[in-house]
XYZ file of C-alpha atoms in Angstrom:
183
model
C 48.140 28.330 38.293
C 50.930 30.966 38.097
C 50.317 34.658 37.482
C 51.065 35.920 33.994
C 52.074 39.569 33.790
C 51.274 41.508 30.639
C 53.052 44.698 29.573
C 56.262 46.402 30.585
C 57.631 45.921 34.062
C 57.962 49.027 36.203
C 61.473 49.355 37.619
C 60.611 52.215 39.983
C 59.955 51.742 43.675
C 58.510 54.513 45.798
C 56.071 57.380 45.403
C 55.736 60.274 43.032
C 57.444 63.460 44.124
C 54.183 65.361 44.486
C 52.635 62.628 46.644
C 55.456 63.119 49.136
C 55.906 66.883 48.869
C 52.171 67.626 49.007
C 51.960 66.165 52.519
C 54.879 68.162 53.923
C 54.958 71.625 55.434
C 56.042 74.333 52.931
C 56.095 71.617 50.256
C 59.136 70.016 51.896
C 61.602 72.878 51.588
C 64.910 71.789 53.125
C 64.029 68.081 53.197
C 66.024 65.333 51.480
C 64.652 62.897 48.916
C 66.281 59.786 47.456
C 65.515 58.150 44.115
C 65.427 54.372 44.325
C 67.123 54.258 40.918
C 70.288 55.710 42.469
C 70.407 53.459 45.542
C 72.481 50.942 43.566
C 75.625 53.074 43.943
C 77.834 52.771 47.047
C 78.065 56.573 47.361
C 75.073 58.599 48.516
C 72.786 60.246 45.965
C 70.017 62.574 47.050
C 68.271 65.848 46.326
C 67.499 68.646 48.782
C 64.360 70.608 47.998
C 64.928 74.344 47.674
C 61.573 75.386 46.248
C 58.505 73.496 45.061
C 55.552 74.944 43.157
C 52.866 72.369 42.269
C 50.703 72.923 39.218
C 47.641 71.612 41.117
C 46.400 69.440 38.254
C 43.929 66.609 38.866
C 46.471 63.828 39.377
C 49.238 65.922 41.010
C 51.788 64.938 38.386
C 53.279 68.256 37.365
C 54.867 71.317 38.886
C 58.196 73.053 39.226
C 60.782 71.765 41.695
C 64.177 73.357 42.291
C 66.611 71.135 44.201
C 70.269 70.845 45.162
C 71.520 67.671 43.507
C 74.121 65.338 45.020
C 74.975 62.359 42.812
C 77.406 59.678 43.991
C 78.703 61.905 46.770
C 79.447 64.897 44.512
C 77.560 68.162 44.723
C 76.168 69.355 41.366
C 74.466 72.577 42.462
C 70.911 73.641 41.713
C 68.873 71.477 39.380
C 65.319 71.609 38.016
C 63.666 68.273 38.818
C 60.367 69.023 37.065
C 60.914 66.585 34.198
C 61.287 63.544 36.473
C 58.844 64.539 39.229
C 56.031 62.407 37.809
C 57.963 59.123 38.200
C 57.062 56.990 41.212
C 60.695 56.635 42.238
C 61.144 58.946 45.243
C 61.561 58.213 48.943
C 61.643 60.743 51.763
C 64.721 60.563 53.975
C 63.724 60.520 57.664
C 65.021 63.434 59.758
C 67.267 61.201 61.858
C 69.058 59.862 58.719
C 69.578 63.270 57.065
C 72.803 63.894 58.978
C 74.300 60.667 57.585
C 73.536 61.686 54.002
C 74.935 65.190 54.503
C 78.130 63.858 56.103
C 78.768 61.486 53.143
C 78.825 64.340 50.614
C 82.358 65.077 49.381
C 83.897 68.412 50.268
C 85.814 70.558 47.758
C 89.159 69.473 49.257
C 88.292 65.798 48.737
C 87.357 66.447 45.105
C 90.726 68.150 44.492
C 92.508 64.978 45.645
C 90.574 62.914 43.089
C 91.661 65.026 40.106
C 93.494 63.107 37.378
C 95.996 64.771 35.084
C 95.754 63.774 31.436
C 98.179 64.611 28.614
C 97.302 67.120 25.905
C 98.932 65.094 23.116
C 99.123 61.392 22.262
C 101.636 59.678 19.992
C 100.409 58.098 16.770
C 100.644 54.323 16.257
C 104.052 53.346 14.797
C 103.032 52.734 11.164
C 100.826 55.820 11.002
C 103.591 57.856 12.655
C 106.038 56.855 9.892
C 103.542 57.719 7.140
C 102.703 61.138 8.598
C 106.348 61.993 9.303
C 107.232 61.317 5.633
C 104.297 63.384 4.347
C 104.763 66.390 6.610
C 108.560 66.213 7.084
C 107.948 66.213 10.838
C 110.038 63.584 12.674
C 107.681 63.417 15.665
C 104.006 64.110 14.786
C 101.566 64.244 17.707
C 97.814 63.785 17.928
C 95.886 66.326 19.990
C 93.770 64.446 22.532
C 90.101 65.326 22.807
C 88.416 64.572 26.128
C 84.706 64.620 26.798
C 84.467 66.989 29.758
C 80.962 66.820 31.184
C 79.443 67.356 34.610
C 80.199 63.790 35.714
C 83.926 63.870 34.974
C 84.864 67.216 36.458
C 87.892 65.647 38.163
C 89.966 65.738 34.954
C 92.874 68.152 34.588
C 94.562 68.499 31.171
C 98.298 69.186 31.360
C 99.213 71.682 28.635
C 102.072 70.450 26.439
C 102.251 66.988 28.054
C 102.669 63.952 25.790
C 101.471 60.422 26.530
C 104.443 58.090 25.951
C 102.736 54.813 26.793
C 103.086 52.147 24.141
C 101.109 49.521 26.027
C 97.625 49.878 27.459
C 97.194 48.411 30.933
C 94.311 45.955 31.422
C 93.803 45.643 27.681
C 91.184 43.246 26.338
C 93.679 42.031 23.726
C 97.159 41.906 25.315
C 98.505 39.733 22.470
C 98.525 42.842 20.254
C 101.283 44.369 22.391
C 103.604 41.337 22.689
C 106.106 42.215 19.942
C 106.199 45.998 20.426
C 109.554 47.678 20.926
C 109.681 50.712 23.223
């Protein structure tokens, strides 16, 4: 007879942070940890413990952990990991593999090469452009582009005064919409 599981499935693999850190000297300062959740990416993702202060509760679930975060090869600086420390999702990186993880982290020069330049303005669609130009007596109205600049897309550079002149979107899901467009 097959096993029947009841309840939600746990997608975490590993130990809780405090189970690992509690067994290390100086609470693991300077050691690298990997979350199994982030092992799905081809780039390396890890945290390096800077300071750990356990709360010493009964189940060793809580405490304050300050780490240096590297996500998908990019360095994000210091980060407080206290809110996710209770999840059983952490693995300790062995000392002989630490050099590999550190060498895969992108340097500042490599991040500069990845920067994309985006235009500050975008042209309106043709019909809307005609309507706005008649209303405002402006022959060429432009739409100011708004980009969501967060910590994960820091490789974006906005060119001041640049205008996007593309009339066709590459790799569109509906290319038939662009068949009869004139440039």
